[in-house]
Short mmCIF file of C-alpha atoms and ligand atoms in Angstrom, two decimals:
data_model
loop_
_atom_site.label_atom_id
_atom_site.label_comp_id
_atom_site.label_asym_id
_atom_site.label_seq_id
_atom_site.Cartn_x
_atom_site.Cartn_y
_atom_site.Cartn_z
CA MET A 1 23.09 9.97 17.27
CA SER A 2 24.47 8.10 14.20
CA LYS A 3 22.49 8.01 11.01
CA LEU A 4 20.17 5.05 10.23
CA ARG A 5 21.92 2.99 7.61
CA ILE A 6 19.28 1.82 5.00
CA GLY A 7 19.47 -0.88 2.40
CA PHE A 8 17.14 -1.58 -0.56
CA ILE A 9 16.05 -5.03 -1.65
CA GLY A 10 14.66 -4.78 -5.21
CA VAL A 11 15.32 -1.65 -7.09
CA GLY A 12 12.72 -1.38 -9.68
CA GLY A 13 10.03 1.20 -10.46
CA ILE A 14 8.83 1.94 -6.85
CA ALA A 15 12.22 1.94 -5.30
CA GLN A 16 13.59 4.52 -7.82
CA GLY A 17 10.56 6.44 -8.34
CA ARG A 18 9.43 6.79 -4.71
CA HIS A 19 11.46 5.40 -1.88
CA ILE A 20 15.10 6.24 -2.68
CA PRO A 21 14.40 9.96 -3.45
CA ALA A 22 12.27 10.08 -0.42
CA PHE A 23 14.82 8.65 1.95
CA GLN A 24 17.54 10.82 0.51
CA THR A 25 15.57 13.94 1.57
CA PHE A 26 16.42 13.04 5.11
CA SER A 27 20.19 12.95 4.73
CA ASP A 28 20.78 14.27 8.24
CA ASP A 29 19.10 11.20 9.77
CA CYS A 30 19.77 8.45 7.32
CA GLU A 31 21.95 7.20 4.57
CA ILE A 32 21.11 4.65 1.87
CA THR A 33 24.29 2.47 2.03
CA ALA A 34 23.32 -0.72 0.03
CA VAL A 35 21.17 -2.01 -2.75
CA SER A 36 20.52 -5.59 -3.84
CA ASP A 37 18.57 -6.94 -6.82
CA VAL A 38 18.34 -10.26 -8.72
CA ASN A 39 19.04 -8.04 -11.80
CA LYS A 40 22.69 -7.18 -10.94
CA ASP A 41 23.03 -4.62 -13.81
CA ARG A 42 20.06 -2.75 -12.55
CA ALA A 43 21.40 -2.83 -8.90
CA GLN A 44 24.68 -1.37 -10.17
CA GLU A 45 22.99 1.35 -12.32
CA VAL A 46 20.87 2.41 -9.33
CA ALA A 47 23.84 2.53 -7.02
CA ASP A 48 25.65 4.79 -9.59
CA LYS A 49 22.63 7.00 -10.11
CA PHE A 50 21.85 7.61 -6.55
CA THR A 51 25.50 7.36 -5.22
CA ILE A 52 24.91 4.41 -3.06
CA LYS A 53 28.15 2.62 -1.77
CA HIS A 54 27.46 -1.05 -1.70
CA VAL A 55 25.90 -3.53 -4.09
CA PHE A 56 25.16 -6.89 -2.95
CA ALA A 57 24.22 -9.88 -5.13
CA GLU A 58 22.57 -11.91 -2.25
CA TYR A 59 20.27 -9.74 -0.12
CA LYS A 60 21.00 -11.49 3.12
CA ASP A 61 24.69 -10.30 2.86
CA MET A 62 23.63 -6.75 3.34
CA PHE A 63 22.08 -7.25 6.68
CA GLN A 64 25.25 -6.96 8.71
CA HIS A 65 25.86 -3.54 7.03
CA VAL A 66 22.47 -1.87 7.61
CA ASP A 67 20.10 -0.96 10.28
CA ALA A 68 16.92 -1.02 8.07
CA VAL A 69 15.86 -2.26 4.77
CA CYS A 70 13.18 -1.25 2.28
CA ILE A 71 11.72 -4.24 0.50
CA CYS A 72 10.61 -3.43 -3.05
CA THR A 73 10.32 -6.85 -4.68
CA PRO A 74 7.27 -8.71 -6.07
CA ASN A 75 4.70 -9.53 -3.49
CA LYS A 76 5.81 -13.21 -3.47
CA PHE A 77 9.00 -12.41 -1.83
CA HIS A 78 7.76 -9.87 0.85
CA ALA A 79 7.28 -12.51 3.74
CA GLU A 80 10.49 -14.49 3.30
CA MET A 81 12.70 -11.26 2.99
CA THR A 82 10.85 -9.49 5.83
CA ILE A 83 11.31 -12.42 8.18
CA ALA A 84 14.96 -12.83 7.26
CA ALA A 85 15.74 -9.06 7.82
CA LEU A 86 13.86 -8.98 11.26
CA GLU A 87 15.57 -12.13 12.44
CA ALA A 88 18.87 -10.51 11.49
CA GLY A 89 18.04 -7.48 13.73
CA VAL A 90 17.15 -5.16 10.89
CA HIS A 91 13.98 -2.91 10.79
CA VAL A 92 11.77 -3.32 7.63
CA LEU A 93 9.72 -0.92 5.55
CA CYS A 94 7.95 -3.47 3.18
CA GLU A 95 5.92 -2.52 0.00
CA LYS A 96 2.24 -3.21 -0.04
CA PRO A 97 0.39 -5.56 0.01
CA MET A 98 2.19 -6.96 3.23
CA ALA A 99 2.39 -10.41 1.57
CA LEU A 100 0.52 -12.79 -0.60
CA SER A 101 -1.77 -14.08 2.07
CA ALA A 102 -2.82 -13.36 5.59
CA GLU A 103 -1.06 -16.50 6.84
CA GLU A 104 2.26 -14.99 5.56
CA CYS A 105 1.46 -11.62 7.04
CA GLU A 106 0.85 -13.32 10.50
CA LYS A 107 4.47 -14.88 10.36
CA MET A 108 5.84 -11.44 9.54
CA LEU A 109 4.01 -9.85 12.48
CA ASP A 110 5.28 -12.55 14.93
CA ALA A 111 8.81 -12.04 13.72
CA SER A 112 8.57 -8.39 14.30
CA LYS A 113 7.17 -8.91 17.86
CA GLU A 114 9.76 -11.54 18.69
CA THR A 115 12.70 -9.44 17.48
CA ASN A 116 11.24 -6.11 18.68
CA LYS A 117 12.23 -4.62 15.36
CA VAL A 118 9.99 -2.16 13.39
CA LEU A 119 7.78 -3.49 10.70
CA ALA A 120 6.02 -0.90 8.48
CA ILE A 121 4.03 -1.47 5.29
CA ALA A 122 3.97 1.10 2.54
CA TYR A 123 0.25 2.11 2.54
CA HIS A 124 1.29 5.62 1.57
CA TYR A 125 -2.20 6.86 0.87
CA ARG A 126 -2.55 7.40 4.59
CA PHE A 127 0.23 10.04 4.34
CA MET A 128 -1.63 12.15 1.75
CA LYS A 129 -2.58 15.58 2.99
CA ASN A 130 -6.31 14.92 2.61
CA ALA A 131 -6.10 11.55 4.44
CA GLN A 132 -4.33 13.17 7.34
CA ALA A 133 -6.89 15.98 7.46
CA ALA A 134 -9.75 13.51 7.03
CA LYS A 135 -8.45 11.53 10.11
CA LYS A 136 -8.68 14.68 12.25
CA MET A 137 -12.17 15.51 10.96
CA MET A 138 -13.60 11.89 11.85
CA GLN A 139 -14.71 13.30 15.31
CA GLU A 140 -17.28 15.34 13.40
CA VAL A 141 -18.50 12.36 11.57
CA GLY A 142 -19.09 10.41 14.80
CA THR A 143 -19.45 6.76 14.86
CA PRO A 144 -19.08 5.51 11.08
CA LEU A 145 -22.07 3.74 9.77
CA VAL A 146 -21.57 3.24 6.01
CA THR A 147 -18.28 3.61 3.94
CA ARG A 148 -17.99 3.74 0.32
CA VAL A 149 -14.69 3.05 -1.47
CA GLN A 150 -13.98 3.16 -5.08
CA ALA A 151 -10.52 2.70 -6.70
CA LEU A 152 -11.25 2.66 -10.27
CA ARG A 153 -9.01 3.28 -13.30
CA ARG A 154 -10.39 3.29 -16.80
CA ARG A 155 -8.16 0.99 -18.93
CA LYS A 156 -5.02 1.26 -17.03
CA VAL A 157 -3.68 -2.18 -16.43
CA PRO A 158 0.09 -1.75 -15.41
CA GLY A 159 1.61 -3.24 -18.64
CA TRP A 160 5.22 -3.32 -17.13
CA GLY A 161 6.75 -5.56 -14.38
CA VAL A 162 4.80 -8.47 -13.08
CA PHE A 163 1.42 -6.99 -12.18
CA THR A 164 -0.60 -9.41 -14.22
CA ASN A 165 1.20 -12.56 -12.83
CA LYS A 166 -0.90 -14.15 -10.03
CA THR A 167 2.08 -16.44 -8.83
CA LEU A 168 4.30 -13.37 -8.13
CA GLN A 169 1.64 -10.85 -7.09
CA GLY A 170 -1.22 -12.91 -5.67
CA GLY A 171 -3.85 -11.06 -7.52
CA GLY A 172 -4.62 -8.04 -9.79
CA SER A 173 -6.61 -4.89 -9.18
CA LEU A 174 -7.65 -5.60 -5.53
CA ILE A 175 -4.31 -6.71 -4.19
CA ASP A 176 -2.40 -4.04 -6.28
CA TYR A 177 -4.63 -1.00 -6.17
CA GLY A 178 -7.91 -1.35 -4.23
CA CYS A 179 -5.89 -2.41 -1.15
CA HIS A 180 -4.71 1.16 -0.76
CA LEU A 181 -8.06 2.74 -0.48
CA LEU A 182 -9.33 -0.19 1.53
CA ASP A 183 -6.67 0.37 4.08
CA LEU A 184 -7.19 4.12 4.23
CA ALA A 185 -10.94 3.71 4.64
CA ILE A 186 -10.63 1.11 7.57
CA TRP A 187 -8.03 3.42 9.41
CA LEU A 188 -10.32 6.45 9.06
CA MET A 189 -13.27 4.22 10.48
CA GLY A 190 -10.88 3.66 13.53
CA SER A 191 -9.83 0.12 12.50
CA PRO A 192 -12.83 -1.93 13.54
CA LYS A 193 -12.56 -5.72 13.27
CA HIS A 194 -14.13 -7.26 10.11
CA ILE A 195 -16.72 -10.13 10.75
CA ASP A 196 -18.07 -10.83 7.39
CA VAL A 197 -16.91 -10.47 3.73
CA HIS A 198 -18.59 -11.15 0.41
CA GLY A 199 -17.00 -10.50 -2.90
CA SER A 200 -17.06 -11.07 -6.71
CA THR A 201 -14.02 -10.94 -9.02
CA TYR A 202 -13.82 -10.67 -12.71
CA ASN A 203 -11.02 -11.83 -15.05
CA VAL A 204 -12.50 -10.54 -18.35
CA LEU A 205 -9.20 -9.40 -19.80
CA SER A 206 -7.69 -12.95 -19.91
CA LYS A 207 -10.28 -13.58 -22.68
CA THR A 208 -9.92 -10.42 -24.45
CA PRO A 209 -6.97 -10.20 -26.99
CA ASN A 210 -5.64 -6.68 -27.84
CA SER A 211 -7.51 -4.79 -25.15
CA VAL A 212 -7.30 -1.07 -25.35
CA ASN A 213 -5.05 -0.13 -22.47
CA GLN A 214 -3.50 3.25 -21.47
CA TRP A 215 -0.64 1.90 -19.41
CA GLY A 216 1.28 -0.28 -21.98
CA SER A 217 0.37 -3.69 -23.33
CA PHE A 218 -0.02 -7.17 -21.70
CA ASP A 219 -0.35 -10.64 -22.85
CA HIS A 220 -4.09 -11.76 -22.27
CA GLU A 221 -3.01 -15.43 -22.41
CA THR A 222 -0.83 -15.00 -19.26
CA PHE A 223 -3.08 -12.40 -17.56
CA ASP A 224 -4.47 -14.48 -14.72
CA VAL A 225 -5.48 -11.90 -12.10
CA ASP A 226 -8.68 -9.95 -11.35
CA ASP A 227 -9.57 -6.80 -13.48
CA HIS A 228 -12.73 -5.89 -11.62
CA VAL A 229 -13.70 -6.67 -7.95
CA THR A 230 -16.80 -5.58 -5.80
CA ALA A 231 -17.06 -6.38 -2.10
CA TYR A 232 -19.40 -5.97 0.92
CA ILE A 233 -17.58 -6.01 4.31
CA LYS A 234 -19.38 -6.03 7.62
CA PHE A 235 -17.49 -4.95 10.98
CA GLU A 236 -18.18 -6.11 14.49
CA ASN A 237 -19.35 -2.58 15.52
CA GLY A 238 -22.15 -2.74 12.92
CA ALA A 239 -20.44 -0.56 10.24
CA SER A 240 -20.32 -1.77 6.74
CA LEU A 241 -18.07 -0.90 3.67
CA LEU A 242 -18.85 -1.16 0.05
CA LEU A 243 -15.79 -1.64 -2.25
CA GLU A 244 -15.41 -1.36 -5.97
CA THR A 245 -12.09 -1.56 -7.59
CA SER A 246 -10.86 -2.01 -11.16
CA TRP A 247 -7.93 -1.57 -13.58
CA ALA A 248 -10.04 -1.69 -16.57
CA ALA A 249 -13.44 -0.12 -15.73
CA ASN A 250 -15.62 0.99 -18.64
CA ILE A 251 -16.59 4.23 -16.94
CA LEU A 252 -16.26 7.92 -17.79
CA ASP A 253 -13.08 8.45 -16.07
CA ASP A 254 -10.81 7.23 -13.24
CA GLN A 255 -12.20 7.57 -9.64
CA GLU A 256 -10.73 7.46 -6.33
CA HIS A 257 -13.42 7.78 -3.74
CA VAL A 258 -13.66 7.22 0.04
CA SER A 259 -16.73 8.47 1.80
CA ILE A 260 -17.97 7.84 5.26
CA SER A 261 -21.47 8.45 6.56
CA GLY A 262 -21.51 8.49 10.32
CA VAL A 263 -23.92 9.19 13.15
CA GLU A 264 -23.18 12.89 13.34
CA GLY A 265 -22.08 13.81 9.75
CA GLY A 266 -20.08 12.57 6.69
CA LEU A 267 -16.98 13.14 4.79
CA SER A 268 -15.41 12.64 1.60
CA VAL A 269 -11.71 12.40 1.13
CA PHE A 270 -11.02 13.20 -2.59
CA PRO A 271 -11.67 16.03 -2.61
CA LEU A 272 -11.97 16.64 1.17
CA GLU A 273 -15.50 17.66 2.12
CA LEU A 274 -17.54 17.54 5.39
CA TYR A 275 -21.25 17.09 5.31
CA SER A 276 -22.92 18.33 8.53
CA THR A 277 -26.06 19.86 9.97
CA LYS A 278 -26.04 23.21 11.86
CA ASN A 279 -28.78 25.55 12.90
CA GLY A 280 -31.43 23.34 11.37
CA MET A 281 -29.49 23.37 7.89
CA LEU A 282 -27.63 21.02 5.88
CA MET A 283 -24.07 22.27 5.56
CA ASN A 284 -21.26 21.21 3.16
CA SER A 285 -17.65 22.49 3.92
CA GLN A 286 -14.73 22.08 1.52
CA ALA A 287 -11.17 22.37 2.47
CA ALA A 288 -9.75 25.41 0.57
CA TRP A 289 -6.09 24.68 1.61
CA ILE A 290 -4.54 21.87 3.53
CA PRO A 291 -1.13 22.33 5.07
CA GLY A 292 1.67 19.78 4.93
CA GLU A 293 3.85 17.91 2.60
CA GLU A 294 2.64 17.27 -0.87
CA ASN A 295 4.56 14.02 -1.43
CA PRO A 296 3.21 11.19 0.76
CA GLY A 297 6.27 9.14 0.01
CA VAL A 298 8.39 11.70 1.87
CA GLU A 299 6.06 11.73 4.84
CA GLN A 300 6.14 7.90 4.93
CA ALA A 301 9.93 7.82 4.92
CA LYS A 302 10.11 10.34 7.74
CA ASN A 303 7.68 8.15 9.82
CA PHE A 304 9.62 5.06 9.28
CA ILE A 305 13.15 6.70 10.01
CA ASP A 306 11.74 8.52 13.10
CA THR A 307 10.11 5.14 14.43
CA CYS A 308 13.35 3.31 13.94
CA LEU A 309 15.15 6.02 15.82
CA GLY A 310 12.64 5.79 18.65
CA LYS A 311 11.22 9.21 18.23
CA THR A 312 7.58 8.32 17.16
CA GLU A 313 5.14 5.55 16.33
CA LEU A 314 4.18 4.10 13.06
CA VAL A 315 1.25 5.52 11.19
CA VAL A 316 0.60 2.17 9.48
CA LYS A 317 0.82 -0.59 12.06
CA PRO A 318 1.57 -4.17 10.80
CA GLU A 319 -1.62 -5.50 12.62
CA GLU A 320 -3.73 -3.02 10.45
CA ALA A 321 -1.90 -4.17 7.23
CA LEU A 322 -2.68 -7.75 8.37
CA GLN A 323 -6.41 -7.07 8.58
CA VAL A 324 -6.28 -5.63 4.98
CA SER A 325 -4.74 -8.84 3.87
CA GLN A 326 -7.29 -10.92 5.65
CA ILE A 327 -10.16 -9.04 3.96
CA ILE A 328 -8.37 -9.45 0.61
CA ASP A 329 -8.10 -13.23 1.19
CA ARG A 330 -11.78 -13.44 2.16
CA ILE A 331 -12.89 -11.47 -0.91
CA TYR A 332 -10.99 -13.74 -3.10
CA GLN A 333 -12.28 -16.99 -1.19
CA SER A 334 -15.86 -15.65 -1.37
CA ALA A 335 -15.56 -14.98 -5.09
CA ASP A 336 -14.21 -18.59 -5.66
CA LYS A 337 -17.17 -20.02 -3.88
N1 NAD B 1 2.84 1.71 -2.92
C1 NAD B 1 2.49 1.67 -4.30
O1 NAD B 1 1.79 2.60 -4.74
C2 NAD B 1 3.15 0.81 -5.09
C3 NAD B 1 3.26 1.07 -6.51
C4 NAD B 1 3.99 0.18 -7.24
C5 NAD B 1 4.43 -1.07 -6.84
N2 NAD B 1 4.33 -1.30 -5.45
C6 NAD B 1 4.77 -2.52 -4.83
O2 NAD B 1 6.28 -2.55 -4.86
C7 NAD B 1 6.73 -3.86 -5.19
C8 NAD B 1 7.70 -3.72 -6.45
O3 NAD B 1 6.95 -3.18 -7.50
P1 NAD B 1 7.65 -2.40 -8.68
O4 NAD B 1 6.68 -1.72 -9.33
O5 NAD B 1 8.83 -1.71 -8.13
O6 NAD B 1 8.21 -3.67 -9.51
P2 NAD B 1 9.45 -3.75 -10.47
O7 NAD B 1 9.22 -4.96 -11.26
O8 NAD B 1 9.71 -2.44 -11.20
O9 NAD B 1 10.72 -4.01 -9.47
C9 NAD B 1 10.95 -5.08 -8.77
C10 NAD B 1 12.40 -5.34 -8.60
O10 NAD B 1 12.61 -6.48 -7.85
C11 NAD B 1 13.63 -7.21 -8.39
N3 NAD B 1 13.49 -8.65 -7.73
C12 NAD B 1 12.58 -9.55 -8.24
N4 NAD B 1 12.83 -10.68 -7.52
C13 NAD B 1 13.79 -10.44 -6.65
C14 NAD B 1 14.46 -11.18 -5.67
N5 NAD B 1 14.05 -12.46 -5.44
N6 NAD B 1 15.52 -10.72 -4.97
C15 NAD B 1 15.84 -9.47 -5.14
N7 NAD B 1 15.28 -8.63 -6.12
C16 NAD B 1 14.20 -9.15 -6.89
C17 NAD B 1 13.39 -7.16 -9.89
O11 NAD B 1 14.59 -7.45 -10.52
C18 NAD B 1 13.08 -5.60 -10.01
O12 NAD B 1 14.16 -4.79 -10.18
C19 NAD B 1 5.54 -4.69 -5.38
O13 NAD B 1 5.18 -5.37 -4.02
C20 NAD B 1 4.42 -3.83 -5.57
O14 NAD B 1 3.11 -4.25 -5.26
C21 NAD B 1 3.70 -0.31 -4.61
#
């Protein structure tokens, strides 16, 4: 079978830091043959650095030369580029969030169904070893009741790129960071449908000049996205989820936490722990070693390649990424009200 020819649209931080090296790990099955970026110098530099043959100024020109694309541009462009690629008969791995709004995500999903092409969204937390092991352990948790999700960074607003620009990204800490752990938690819960969403968002940093920030600096006057978000989500099976996310929390330290309390037992993902009852006792089990690939980006690339080659199914289905975007929309709408 011939190799899957992959092109990149947008070759900034995440393309160079995660996806290009991950795909190049699988040189027997795929070849990155083309890159495109509005910053043409960057596109050429990346092509030279990673030995990629073709550089296209206009991303649509690459479609006839590739079988799949990885879209790594700001969120505003995800829908337009994904739909154009799918309609040209090209599979897509699109960075998260799926798009700026659920409405755009629905159009992307429709395009993938109509063209019968693969549409994957890069919610890479699902490919972490702890996450994969937790998914297998969910049978010991039983029906999920209450899920707690915390994606909290202490003073780490990304000071580079366009992360604090609402027009290009659609939001801040929730759409950029909290979305990962929200996606992971709902997948572990078995992807129940949400029925009710309440949220609060805060935008304190837009009013705070010279904020102490560990990840570079940003202009508070143009900072127009959320820095803290809390939400309560209710699902049709009765389960509920409490979400807290922030880029700039005044807390002791960063926290990534997903825990699920179910009918039979409970678990926490980071670190991986199982809480159960046995022989009349309360038992806690901790994973001492988890097999598998350390780099979730590599597992994500493998799943995408194998799905495009018809060997397996997507781990992150576009319908599931759509639900994450629907919930994000509803959190922002609830907060506005
Ligand atoms: N999965 C993760 O953990 C993770 C982490 C970081 C970023 N991301 C996502 O990846 C995407 C890109 O983020 P990044 O950090 O690489 O940003 P970046 O700013 O470093 O890179 C974006 C690149 O896209 C290019 N670009 C912008 N508009 C374009 C257009 N219209 N056509 C072609 N190229 C265009 C820019 O010139 C730049 O090179 C975003 O959607 C972001 O949310 C995901």
